[in-house]
Short mmCIF file of C-alpha atoms and ligand atoms in Angstrom, two decimals:
data_model
loop_
_atom_site.label_atom_id
_atom_site.label_comp_id
_atom_site.label_asym_id
_atom_site.label_seq_id
_atom_site.Cartn_x
_atom_site.Cartn_y
_atom_site.Cartn_z
CA MET A 1 -43.09 -52.01 103.46
CA THR A 2 -45.49 -50.46 101.38
CA SER A 3 -46.31 -52.61 98.29
CA THR A 4 -47.10 -50.75 95.03
CA ALA A 5 -49.43 -51.14 92.16
CA GLU A 6 -47.79 -48.86 89.81
CA ALA A 7 -45.85 -50.03 87.01
CA THR A 8 -42.23 -49.22 87.63
CA ALA A 9 -39.61 -51.61 87.83
CA GLN A 10 -37.97 -52.58 84.29
CA VAL A 11 -37.33 -56.08 85.84
CA GLY A 12 -38.25 -58.34 89.38
CA VAL A 13 -36.59 -60.95 90.98
CA VAL A 14 -39.04 -63.68 93.01
CA GLY A 15 -36.96 -65.50 95.99
CA LEU A 16 -34.94 -63.10 97.60
CA ALA A 17 -32.34 -65.68 99.55
CA VAL A 18 -28.36 -65.34 98.98
CA MET A 19 -28.16 -65.93 95.31
CA GLY A 20 -31.95 -63.62 94.48
CA ARG A 21 -30.91 -60.99 96.96
CA ASN A 22 -27.70 -59.84 95.74
CA LEU A 23 -28.43 -60.63 92.21
CA ALA A 24 -31.08 -57.83 92.69
CA ARG A 25 -28.88 -55.13 94.21
CA ASN A 26 -26.48 -56.26 91.16
CA PHE A 27 -29.29 -55.25 88.64
CA ALA A 28 -30.13 -52.17 90.77
CA ASN A 29 -26.42 -51.07 91.34
CA HIS A 30 -26.34 -50.89 86.98
CA GLY A 31 -28.98 -48.65 87.29
CA TYR A 32 -32.21 -50.61 87.21
CA THR A 33 -36.07 -50.42 88.93
CA VAL A 34 -36.47 -53.75 90.67
CA ALA A 35 -39.27 -55.03 91.83
CA VAL A 36 -38.80 -57.61 94.63
CA TYR A 37 -41.42 -60.46 95.92
CA ASN A 38 -39.52 -63.61 98.40
CA ARG A 39 -42.52 -66.12 99.46
CA THR A 40 -41.93 -65.43 103.34
CA THR A 41 -42.41 -61.85 102.99
CA ALA A 42 -40.20 -61.16 106.50
CA ARG A 43 -37.29 -61.91 103.68
CA THR A 44 -37.88 -59.03 101.66
CA ASP A 45 -37.80 -56.99 104.67
CA GLU A 46 -34.55 -57.65 105.82
CA MET A 47 -33.44 -57.11 102.55
CA MET A 48 -34.84 -54.38 101.48
CA ALA A 49 -33.78 -53.61 105.50
CA ALA A 50 -30.01 -54.35 104.57
CA HIS A 51 -30.01 -53.04 100.80
CA GLY A 52 -32.85 -50.57 100.44
CA GLU A 53 -30.37 -47.54 99.67
CA GLU A 54 -28.16 -49.20 97.13
CA GLY A 55 -30.72 -48.34 94.59
CA SER A 56 -34.33 -48.40 93.48
CA PHE A 57 -36.30 -51.84 94.74
CA VAL A 58 -39.79 -51.85 94.75
CA PRO A 59 -40.89 -53.98 97.44
CA SER A 60 -44.07 -56.17 97.37
CA ALA A 61 -46.21 -59.12 100.00
CA GLU A 62 -48.18 -60.17 97.43
CA LEU A 63 -47.42 -61.38 93.96
CA ALA A 64 -50.25 -59.94 92.44
CA ASP A 65 -48.49 -56.58 94.04
CA PHE A 66 -45.64 -57.12 92.46
CA VAL A 67 -46.77 -58.39 89.05
CA ALA A 68 -48.56 -54.91 89.03
CA SER A 69 -45.42 -53.06 89.82
CA LEU A 70 -43.55 -54.19 86.53
CA GLU A 71 -43.32 -52.12 83.17
CA ARG A 72 -44.40 -54.88 80.14
CA PRO A 73 -43.22 -56.83 78.84
CA ARG A 74 -42.94 -57.70 82.68
CA ARG A 75 -39.36 -59.65 82.26
CA ILE A 76 -39.01 -62.03 86.50
CA ILE A 77 -36.39 -63.98 87.38
CA ILE A 78 -37.02 -66.92 89.69
CA MET A 79 -34.00 -67.54 92.14
CA VAL A 80 -36.17 -70.24 94.53
CA GLN A 81 -34.84 -73.55 94.91
CA ALA A 82 -34.51 -75.58 91.87
CA GLY A 83 -37.61 -78.24 91.92
CA LYS A 84 -40.35 -77.86 93.91
CA GLY A 85 -39.64 -73.87 94.55
CA THR A 86 -39.88 -73.22 90.76
CA ASP A 87 -43.19 -75.21 89.96
CA ALA A 88 -44.25 -73.91 92.28
CA THR A 89 -43.65 -70.66 91.97
CA ILE A 90 -44.33 -70.28 88.40
CA ASP A 91 -47.78 -71.98 88.57
CA SER A 92 -48.86 -68.97 90.91
CA LEU A 93 -46.88 -66.81 88.77
CA VAL A 94 -48.50 -67.82 85.29
CA GLU A 95 -52.00 -66.79 86.19
CA LEU A 96 -51.38 -62.90 86.75
CA LEU A 97 -48.69 -62.16 83.23
CA GLU A 98 -50.00 -62.02 79.90
CA GLU A 99 -48.82 -62.56 76.36
CA GLY A 100 -45.00 -61.62 75.52
CA ASP A 101 -43.65 -61.53 79.24
CA ILE A 102 -40.90 -63.06 80.04
CA VAL A 103 -40.22 -65.87 83.04
CA VAL A 104 -36.71 -66.52 83.48
CA ASP A 105 -35.84 -69.27 86.53
CA GLY A 106 -32.40 -68.54 87.29
CA GLY A 107 -31.94 -71.94 89.51
CA ASN A 108 -29.87 -74.33 88.66
CA ALA A 109 -32.87 -76.74 87.18
CA HIS A 110 -32.33 -80.29 85.66
CA TYR A 111 -32.53 -79.03 81.63
CA GLU A 112 -35.79 -81.46 80.64
CA ASP A 113 -37.24 -79.68 83.39
CA THR A 114 -36.36 -76.52 82.16
CA GLN A 115 -37.35 -77.98 77.95
CA ARG A 116 -41.37 -78.99 79.69
CA ARG A 117 -41.59 -75.03 81.17
CA GLU A 118 -40.94 -73.83 78.41
CA ALA A 119 -42.95 -75.83 76.53
CA ALA A 120 -45.86 -75.49 79.05
CA LEU A 121 -45.43 -71.24 79.24
CA ARG A 122 -44.79 -70.96 75.43
CA ALA A 123 -48.46 -72.57 74.85
CA LYS A 124 -49.28 -70.01 77.25
CA GLY A 125 -47.59 -67.25 74.93
CA LEU A 126 -45.68 -66.71 77.25
CA HIS A 127 -41.04 -66.80 76.96
CA PHE A 128 -39.41 -68.43 79.10
CA PHE A 129 -35.84 -69.59 80.11
CA GLY A 130 -34.01 -71.85 81.88
CA VAL A 131 -30.99 -69.45 82.88
CA GLY A 132 -27.73 -71.49 84.62
CA VAL A 133 -26.09 -69.05 86.42
CA SER A 134 -22.37 -69.00 87.86
CA GLY A 135 -20.45 -67.44 90.46
CA GLY A 136 -21.86 -68.08 93.92
CA GLU A 137 -23.68 -65.82 95.87
CA GLU A 138 -19.79 -63.06 95.56
CA GLY A 139 -21.45 -63.54 91.91
CA ALA A 140 -24.47 -62.65 91.71
CA LEU A 141 -24.00 -59.50 93.49
CA ASN A 142 -20.71 -58.51 90.76
CA GLY A 143 -20.72 -59.87 88.04
CA PRO A 144 -22.18 -64.05 87.71
CA SER A 145 -21.10 -65.89 84.60
CA ILE A 146 -24.65 -66.10 82.59
CA MET A 147 -26.08 -69.17 80.36
CA PRO A 148 -29.33 -68.11 78.90
CA GLY A 149 -31.89 -70.98 77.25
CA GLY A 150 -35.16 -70.38 75.35
CA PRO A 151 -36.15 -68.54 72.53
CA ALA A 152 -34.29 -66.16 70.68
CA GLU A 153 -36.70 -63.57 70.14
CA GLY A 154 -37.93 -63.14 73.76
CA TYR A 155 -33.80 -62.97 74.09
CA LYS A 156 -34.00 -59.15 72.72
CA ALA A 157 -35.83 -57.86 75.68
CA ILE A 158 -33.82 -59.97 78.57
CA GLY A 159 -30.79 -60.75 77.55
CA PRO A 160 -29.40 -57.00 76.80
CA LEU A 161 -30.29 -56.57 80.74
CA LEU A 162 -28.61 -60.28 82.14
CA GLU A 163 -25.38 -58.95 79.56
CA ASP A 164 -25.28 -56.16 81.65
CA ILE A 165 -25.23 -57.57 85.28
CA SER A 166 -22.65 -60.80 84.01
CA ALA A 167 -19.75 -60.38 84.71
CA LYS A 168 -16.91 -58.79 81.47
CA TYR A 169 -13.98 -60.60 80.38
CA ASP A 170 -11.96 -57.45 78.10
CA GLY A 171 -14.94 -55.51 78.33
CA THR A 172 -17.62 -58.71 76.72
CA PRO A 173 -20.22 -59.66 78.62
CA CYS A 174 -19.84 -62.81 80.15
CA CYS A 175 -23.81 -63.63 79.20
CA ALA A 176 -24.68 -64.59 75.91
CA HIS A 177 -27.50 -66.88 74.02
CA ILE A 178 -26.33 -70.52 73.89
CA GLY A 179 -29.58 -71.94 72.55
CA PRO A 180 -33.38 -72.95 72.93
CA ASP A 181 -35.83 -74.25 75.85
CA GLY A 182 -33.35 -76.45 78.26
CA ALA A 183 -29.51 -75.81 76.46
CA GLY A 184 -28.03 -72.61 78.93
CA HIS A 185 -29.40 -75.44 81.98
CA PHE A 186 -27.21 -77.77 80.38
CA VAL A 187 -24.83 -75.68 80.10
CA LYS A 188 -24.86 -74.91 83.62
CA MET A 189 -24.90 -78.70 84.62
CA VAL A 190 -21.42 -79.79 82.15
CA HIS A 191 -19.50 -76.43 83.75
CA ASN A 192 -21.01 -77.92 87.21
CA GLY A 193 -19.13 -81.32 85.75
CA ILE A 194 -16.22 -79.94 85.51
CA GLU A 195 -16.14 -77.59 88.33
CA TYR A 196 -16.11 -81.51 89.82
CA ALA A 197 -13.67 -82.47 87.87
CA ASP A 198 -11.34 -79.75 88.13
CA MET A 199 -12.01 -79.83 92.18
CA GLU A 200 -11.22 -83.47 92.07
CA PHE A 201 -7.74 -82.67 89.64
CA ILE A 202 -6.41 -79.97 92.29
CA ALA A 203 -6.90 -82.17 95.33
CA GLU A 204 -5.07 -85.15 93.73
CA ALA A 205 -2.01 -82.71 93.26
CA TYR A 206 -2.29 -81.78 96.93
CA ASP A 207 -2.58 -85.18 98.25
CA VAL A 208 0.81 -85.60 96.55
CA LEU A 209 2.34 -83.22 97.14
CA ARG A 210 1.80 -83.68 100.89
CA ALA A 211 2.91 -87.81 100.17
CA ALA A 212 5.53 -86.30 98.32
CA GLY A 213 6.70 -84.15 102.49
CA LEU A 214 5.68 -81.00 101.21
CA SER A 215 3.73 -78.41 104.31
CA VAL A 216 0.73 -77.11 103.53
CA PRO A 217 2.65 -73.71 103.25
CA GLU A 218 4.46 -75.00 101.35
CA ILE A 219 1.92 -76.59 98.42
CA SER A 220 -0.17 -72.98 99.10
CA GLU A 221 2.73 -71.64 97.93
CA THR A 222 2.83 -74.34 95.16
CA PHE A 223 -0.92 -73.43 93.75
CA ARG A 224 -0.23 -69.54 94.11
CA GLU A 225 3.37 -70.05 91.90
CA TRP A 226 1.19 -71.71 89.47
CA ASN A 227 -1.34 -68.79 89.64
CA THR A 228 1.01 -66.93 87.86
CA GLY A 229 0.96 -69.73 84.80
CA ASP A 230 -0.94 -71.50 82.46
CA LEU A 231 -3.29 -72.70 85.15
CA ASP A 232 -4.22 -69.70 86.37
CA SER A 233 -7.53 -70.14 87.96
CA TYR A 234 -10.24 -69.48 89.99
CA LEU A 235 -10.43 -72.67 91.68
CA ILE A 236 -6.23 -72.47 92.13
CA GLU A 237 -6.72 -69.43 93.45
CA ILE A 238 -9.18 -70.45 96.09
CA THR A 239 -7.04 -73.56 97.15
CA SER A 240 -3.82 -71.31 98.27
CA GLU A 241 -6.48 -69.38 100.44
CA VAL A 242 -8.05 -72.76 101.82
CA LEU A 243 -4.71 -73.45 102.73
CA ASP A 244 -3.30 -70.94 104.17
CA GLN A 245 -6.32 -70.67 107.08
CA THR A 246 -5.39 -71.81 110.21
CA ASP A 247 -8.14 -73.04 112.37
CA ALA A 248 -7.53 -71.07 115.33
CA THR A 249 -8.74 -73.34 117.93
CA THR A 250 -6.19 -75.75 117.40
CA GLY A 251 -3.89 -73.93 115.61
CA LYS A 252 -3.20 -76.30 113.04
CA ALA A 253 -3.92 -75.97 108.92
CA LEU A 254 -7.60 -75.54 108.83
CA VAL A 255 -7.73 -78.20 106.36
CA ASP A 256 -6.08 -80.62 108.31
CA VAL A 257 -9.30 -80.25 111.00
CA ILE A 258 -12.14 -80.52 108.06
CA SER A 259 -13.61 -83.38 108.02
CA ASP A 260 -12.86 -85.50 104.90
CA ALA A 261 -16.85 -86.10 103.67
CA ALA A 262 -17.43 -83.83 100.84
CA GLY A 263 -20.95 -82.85 100.16
CA GLN A 264 -22.27 -82.67 96.90
CA LYS A 265 -26.03 -81.53 95.25
CA GLY A 266 -26.17 -83.29 92.69
CA THR A 267 -25.27 -81.36 89.09
CA GLY A 268 -21.95 -82.90 88.70
CA ARG A 269 -24.00 -86.61 89.43
CA TRP A 270 -26.63 -84.98 86.48
CA THR A 271 -23.67 -85.20 83.83
CA VAL A 272 -22.64 -88.32 84.29
CA GLN A 273 -26.19 -89.60 84.21
CA ILE A 274 -26.87 -87.50 80.79
CA ALA A 275 -23.52 -88.41 79.30
CA LEU A 276 -24.38 -92.40 80.05
CA GLU A 277 -27.26 -91.68 78.06
CA LEU A 278 -26.07 -89.78 75.31
CA GLY A 279 -22.65 -92.19 75.42
CA VAL A 280 -20.26 -89.65 75.48
CA PRO A 281 -17.22 -90.54 77.66
CA VAL A 282 -16.86 -87.82 81.02
CA ASN A 283 -15.04 -90.56 82.65
CA THR A 284 -12.41 -87.84 84.24
CA ILE A 285 -16.59 -86.29 86.02
CA ALA A 286 -17.30 -89.26 86.71
CA GLU A 287 -14.06 -90.11 88.54
CA SER A 288 -14.57 -86.86 90.34
CA VAL A 289 -18.50 -87.73 91.26
CA PHE A 290 -17.34 -90.78 92.50
CA ALA A 291 -14.20 -89.59 94.93
CA ARG A 292 -16.70 -87.66 96.67
CA GLY A 293 -18.93 -90.77 97.16
CA ILE A 294 -16.48 -93.13 98.74
CA SER A 295 -15.16 -89.63 100.73
CA GLY A 296 -18.73 -89.49 102.62
CA HIS A 297 -18.90 -93.85 103.01
CA ALA A 298 -17.55 -93.71 106.64
CA ASP A 299 -17.80 -97.89 107.13
CA LEU A 300 -16.64 -98.70 103.39
CA ARG A 301 -13.58 -96.49 104.57
CA ALA A 302 -13.25 -97.87 108.37
CA ALA A 303 -12.94 -101.80 106.48
CA GLY A 304 -10.93 -100.85 104.33
CA ARG A 305 -8.25 -98.94 106.27
CA GLU A 306 -8.53 -102.57 108.60
CA HIS A 307 -8.16 -105.23 105.57
CA VAL A 308 -6.99 -104.25 101.76
CA PRO A 309 -3.25 -103.68 102.11
CA GLY A 310 -0.94 -101.66 100.33
CA PRO A 311 2.25 -100.10 100.73
CA ALA A 312 3.20 -97.22 102.72
CA ARG A 313 1.69 -93.60 100.54
CA SER A 314 5.24 -92.20 100.52
CA LEU A 315 6.87 -90.08 97.82
CA ALA A 316 9.11 -88.57 99.77
CA GLY A 317 12.96 -88.65 99.01
CA GLY A 318 13.20 -88.77 95.32
CA ASP A 319 13.92 -85.36 93.04
CA ARG A 320 11.27 -82.51 94.79
CA ALA A 321 12.02 -80.24 91.54
CA GLN A 322 10.83 -82.96 89.08
CA LEU A 323 7.87 -84.56 91.82
CA ILE A 324 5.77 -80.68 91.70
CA GLU A 325 6.47 -80.06 88.10
CA GLY A 326 4.98 -83.54 86.62
CA VAL A 327 2.46 -82.68 89.45
CA ARG A 328 1.74 -79.17 87.17
CA GLN A 329 1.92 -81.45 84.22
CA ALA A 330 -0.51 -84.74 84.88
CA LEU A 331 -2.80 -81.29 86.71
CA TRP A 332 -3.06 -79.49 83.23
CA THR A 333 -3.44 -82.64 81.39
CA ALA A 334 -6.06 -83.66 83.44
CA LYS A 335 -8.03 -80.07 83.05
CA VAL A 336 -7.74 -80.21 79.09
CA VAL A 337 -10.02 -83.58 79.14
CA ALA A 338 -12.66 -82.62 81.41
CA TYR A 339 -12.91 -79.44 79.21
CA ALA A 340 -12.75 -82.23 75.93
CA GLN A 341 -15.10 -84.37 77.93
CA GLY A 342 -17.18 -81.90 78.96
CA LEU A 343 -17.40 -79.28 75.89
CA ASP A 344 -18.02 -83.28 73.78
CA LEU A 345 -21.21 -83.60 76.15
CA ILE A 346 -22.51 -79.85 75.00
CA ARG A 347 -21.59 -80.50 71.18
CA THR A 348 -23.39 -84.34 71.71
CA ALA A 349 -26.37 -82.96 73.35
CA SER A 350 -26.66 -79.62 71.22
CA LEU A 351 -27.00 -81.98 68.07
CA GLN A 352 -29.70 -84.79 69.84
CA ASN A 353 -32.30 -81.64 70.85
CA ASP A 354 -31.23 -79.02 67.51
CA TRP A 355 -30.06 -76.68 69.92
CA ASN A 356 -26.94 -75.13 67.45
CA VAL A 357 -25.08 -75.11 70.84
CA ASP A 358 -21.76 -72.34 69.89
CA VAL A 359 -18.87 -73.82 71.90
CA ALA A 360 -16.51 -70.80 71.37
CA SER A 361 -19.47 -68.65 72.74
CA VAL A 362 -19.51 -70.91 75.42
CA ALA A 363 -16.35 -71.08 76.75
CA THR A 364 -16.69 -67.44 75.90
CA ILE A 365 -19.09 -66.60 78.56
CA TRP A 366 -16.79 -68.54 81.37
CA ARG A 367 -13.45 -66.37 80.90
CA ALA A 368 -15.15 -65.13 83.97
CA GLY A 369 -17.58 -64.85 86.48
CA CYS A 370 -17.97 -68.16 86.69
CA ILE A 371 -16.24 -71.08 89.07
CA ILE A 372 -13.89 -72.80 86.57
CA ARG A 373 -13.12 -69.59 85.20
CA ALA A 374 -9.53 -70.42 84.16
CA ARG A 375 -6.76 -68.75 81.66
CA LEU A 376 -7.05 -71.81 79.81
CA LEU A 377 -10.54 -71.41 77.83
CA GLU A 378 -9.23 -67.88 77.08
CA ARG A 379 -6.68 -70.54 74.61
CA ILE A 380 -10.30 -72.81 74.39
CA ARG A 381 -12.00 -69.69 72.93
CA ALA A 382 -10.04 -69.20 70.63
CA GLU A 383 -9.16 -72.56 68.85
CA TYR A 384 -13.35 -73.03 68.28
CA ALA A 385 -13.45 -70.35 67.18
CA ALA A 386 -10.53 -70.91 64.33
CA ASP A 387 -11.85 -74.26 63.89
CA ASN A 388 -14.82 -76.39 63.87
CA LEU A 389 -13.12 -79.00 66.43
CA PRO A 390 -14.73 -82.80 66.51
CA THR A 391 -11.74 -82.59 70.45
CA LEU A 392 -10.54 -79.96 72.07
CA LEU A 393 -7.64 -82.51 72.18
CA ALA A 394 -7.41 -81.70 68.68
CA ALA A 395 -6.73 -78.41 68.60
CA PRO A 396 -3.28 -77.37 67.61
CA SER A 397 -1.94 -75.70 70.67
CA ILE A 398 -3.67 -78.30 72.89
CA VAL A 399 -1.86 -80.95 71.38
CA ALA A 400 1.57 -78.80 71.65
CA GLY A 401 0.87 -78.63 75.90
CA ILE A 402 0.29 -82.40 75.84
CA GLU A 403 3.63 -82.87 73.66
CA GLU A 404 4.90 -81.26 76.42
CA THR A 405 3.56 -82.82 79.46
CA ASN A 406 3.03 -86.29 78.34
CA GLU A 407 5.88 -87.69 79.58
CA GLY A 408 6.62 -85.57 83.70
CA ALA A 409 2.28 -86.29 84.08
CA ARG A 410 2.49 -90.27 83.44
CA ARG A 411 5.19 -90.67 84.76
CA LEU A 412 3.95 -88.65 87.89
CA ILE A 413 1.19 -90.79 88.01
CA GLY A 414 2.71 -93.65 87.40
CA ALA A 415 4.40 -92.33 91.12
CA ALA A 416 1.59 -92.09 93.05
CA GLN A 417 -0.25 -95.11 92.10
CA GLN A 418 3.17 -97.02 93.49
CA ALA A 419 3.04 -95.71 96.11
CA GLY A 420 -0.33 -96.03 96.80
CA VAL A 421 -1.38 -92.99 96.69
CA PRO A 422 -4.96 -92.23 94.56
CA VAL A 423 -5.27 -90.03 91.59
CA PRO A 424 -8.15 -91.43 90.17
CA GLY A 425 -9.16 -88.09 88.13
CA PHE A 426 -5.63 -88.38 86.70
CA ALA A 427 -5.66 -92.27 85.79
CA ALA A 428 -9.08 -91.26 83.93
CA ALA A 429 -7.71 -88.31 81.88
CA LEU A 430 -4.35 -90.05 81.21
CA ALA A 431 -6.36 -93.59 80.05
CA TYR A 432 -9.11 -91.39 78.02
CA LEU A 433 -6.01 -89.64 75.82
CA ASP A 434 -4.47 -93.51 75.40
CA GLN A 435 -8.04 -94.84 74.12
CA VAL A 436 -8.72 -91.87 71.58
CA ARG A 437 -4.80 -91.69 70.59
CA ALA A 438 -5.13 -96.11 69.67
CA ASP A 439 -4.79 -97.59 66.82
CA ARG A 440 -7.08 -100.31 68.05
CA LEU A 441 -8.94 -100.92 71.27
CA PRO A 442 -9.35 -104.14 72.64
CA ALA A 443 -12.59 -104.00 72.27
CA ALA A 444 -12.53 -106.06 68.95
CA LEU A 445 -12.12 -108.79 71.53
CA ILE A 446 -14.96 -107.71 73.67
CA GLN A 447 -17.27 -108.65 70.63
CA GLY A 448 -15.80 -111.46 69.79
CA GLN A 449 -17.21 -112.98 73.87
CA ARG A 450 -20.49 -110.60 73.22
CA ASP A 451 -20.41 -113.13 70.28
CA PHE A 452 -19.66 -116.04 72.27
CA PHE A 453 -22.22 -115.74 74.82
CA GLY A 454 -24.88 -114.19 72.86
CA ALA A 455 -24.55 -114.81 69.09
CA HIS A 456 -24.22 -110.14 69.14
CA THR A 457 -22.12 -110.72 65.99
CA TYR A 458 -19.67 -108.53 64.31
CA GLN A 459 -18.52 -106.63 61.91
CA ARG A 460 -14.55 -107.07 60.84
CA VAL A 461 -12.24 -105.35 60.06
CA ASP A 462 -11.59 -106.29 56.32
CA THR A 463 -14.78 -106.58 54.62
CA GLU A 464 -18.72 -105.51 54.37
CA GLY A 465 -21.28 -107.31 56.32
CA THR A 466 -22.32 -108.96 59.69
CA PHE A 467 -20.64 -111.93 61.06
CA HIS A 468 -21.52 -114.60 64.02
CA THR A 469 -18.85 -118.16 64.74
CA GLU A 470 -20.82 -121.18 65.92
CA TRP A 471 -19.42 -121.00 69.57
CA SER A 472 -20.77 -124.16 70.43
CA GLY A 473 -20.99 -125.84 66.63
CA ASP A 474 -18.13 -125.75 64.49
CA ARG A 475 -16.65 -122.95 64.65
CA SER A 476 -17.28 -121.95 60.69
CA GLU A 477 -18.10 -118.09 60.55
CA THR A 478 -21.49 -116.79 58.99
CA ARG A 479 -22.11 -113.74 57.12
CA LEU A 480 -25.66 -112.71 57.91
CA ASP A 481 -26.08 -109.64 55.66
P1 NBP B 1 -32.07 -71.54 97.74
O1 NBP B 1 -31.88 -72.76 96.63
O2 NBP B 1 -31.53 -71.55 99.58
O3 NBP B 1 -34.10 -71.21 98.55
C1 NBP B 1 -34.80 -70.82 98.81
C2 NBP B 1 -35.78 -69.59 98.16
O4 NBP B 1 -36.55 -70.20 97.59
C3 NBP B 1 -36.51 -68.88 99.14
O5 NBP B 1 -36.32 -67.33 98.33
C4 NBP B 1 -37.31 -69.20 99.91
O6 NBP B 1 -38.63 -68.53 99.18
C5 NBP B 1 -37.79 -70.20 98.22
N1 NBP B 1 -39.00 -71.28 98.30
C6 NBP B 1 -38.07 -72.31 98.58
BR1 NBP B 1 -37.40 -72.92 99.32
N2 NBP B 1 -39.88 -73.28 98.46
C7 NBP B 1 -40.74 -72.11 97.59
C8 NBP B 1 -42.02 -72.26 97.17
N3 NBP B 1 -42.15 -73.38 97.47
N4 NBP B 1 -42.66 -71.09 96.86
C9 NBP B 1 -41.67 -69.68 97.14
N5 NBP B 1 -40.33 -69.98 97.41
C10 NBP B 1 -39.69 -71.01 97.45
O7 NBP B 1 -31.44 -70.06 97.03
P2 NBP B 1 -30.18 -69.97 96.78
O8 NBP B 1 -29.03 -69.96 97.65
O9 NBP B 1 -30.10 -68.25 97.42
O10 NBP B 1 -30.60 -70.54 95.22
C11 NBP B 1 -31.46 -69.69 94.49
C12 NBP B 1 -31.74 -71.07 93.62
O11 NBP B 1 -29.53 -70.57 92.69
C13 NBP B 1 -31.70 -72.58 93.20
O12 NBP B 1 -31.91 -73.04 92.86
C14 NBP B 1 -29.72 -73.42 93.02
O13 NBP B 1 -29.17 -74.14 93.01
C15 NBP B 1 -29.34 -71.92 92.67
N6 NBP B 1 -28.11 -71.01 92.87
C16 NBP B 1 -27.53 -71.29 94.02
C17 NBP B 1 -26.33 -71.04 93.79
C18 NBP B 1 -24.82 -70.82 95.34
O14 NBP B 1 -24.15 -70.37 95.30
N7 NBP B 1 -25.62 -70.13 96.01
C19 NBP B 1 -24.88 -71.02 92.87
C20 NBP B 1 -26.13 -71.18 91.95
C21 NBP B 1 -27.57 -71.35 91.59
P3 NBP B 1 -38.84 -68.24 101.30
O15 NBP B 1 -38.12 -67.59 102.36
O16 NBP B 1 -40.33 -68.42 101.95
O17 NBP B 1 -38.28 -70.21 101.95
#
């Protein structure tokens, strides 16, 4: 492998595991000369041997040579393991860079880490971007959805390149400047939270259909059909493919031989943790994280199987067509609620951090390239572009959709619960709809209880002021201000 000290590369990639390697190839496929570096040189050699002929690459074994091989201002994309790997890479890079250079972290960083890194690099005269990249390894190569957060000034130098390699929806890049510092990584985190919810809803739909007696191929066909309508999305599409797969060893459907304990890397959990801190209800996303948690809880499940009574999980025997349509309606309802909750979280964080995130723009760049890409996102984009909505659930076309699906979704969710088929995501979505549309919530009673045991006071609906009842005394009411 040769290295060069000549500044010929327009962009550099540090970290050449699946994501970095494919992003570097994507840049090269778009005509850029790409500097590449990896901590372990063998990985760089391997990439050059496999893909060196695809375009113009400048590999370096030393980080100093890599930096020297880049045109100024240098544009460097870090694609290494999030956390310590990112900090170690930034630390060694920073001392080699000069004012005005641009450092992009394309890993799945926590947005608060991105805020910390951005401030530290800004103090050194460098532009730092925390950039969410979605689409997995295939997306990185052929066009991911890209969510960049960082200084508007630096975006002029890096934005056009990122937009160039991003996925396109009707010719529009699935990449737009989200806002300053942690905004891009925050939006990517919420994307992943919605992804968790979407996957849980699809899994619940599958489970209900199985309980209704449909075979795996029949369920695959049902998803394929749904994918031609309003539910059209990448996740529904791949669900059919997963269900079509037969296990070569046993001849069974592969889904029947895969262990039913789901893994997670943490972005769903972060979404829920931050939503709790910001006081934004995201119960659909929370249920999807808990559902993965419970799936891996072997001891709890063994005890539950042995001791917990309940119905026999059968939904067979009813009107099959009506049940399938009910599942479709429940799936649509839940999906809309998860989007509403995720976008609400983004809006709240944006206000809190002064990010000025445009929700329509977020929907714009999620329309292609990313894991949650879906037909519905174009409608969501149009609704937010037309109106500054307090919630997606107030958008006229979504209201119409809820009206259409409500009865069927409710019937289906009730039937699943009666039969003992767990639908925590569907049920959470429905509870949320009923909570936000309620004239009055039982929170009034909670306020009474809080005042009873802790003198936490309450407000009245009929007059201004703060009140306390003397619960342990004569039960008279005192106005406190
Ligand atoms: P990994 O997350 O598996 O990380 C491997 C890379 O990190 C290798 O290049 C490795 O170098 C490097 N690295 C590590 Br580990 N520690 C380092 C350190 N201390 N200093 C320098 N380099 C270090 O790679 P990936 O799956 O390609 O993902 C890259 C980033 O993209 C991650 O942040 C990930 O969360 C994010 N992401 C991944 C996906 C996906 O679908 N996989 C999707 C979206 C975002 P080495 O070769 O010397 O060990």
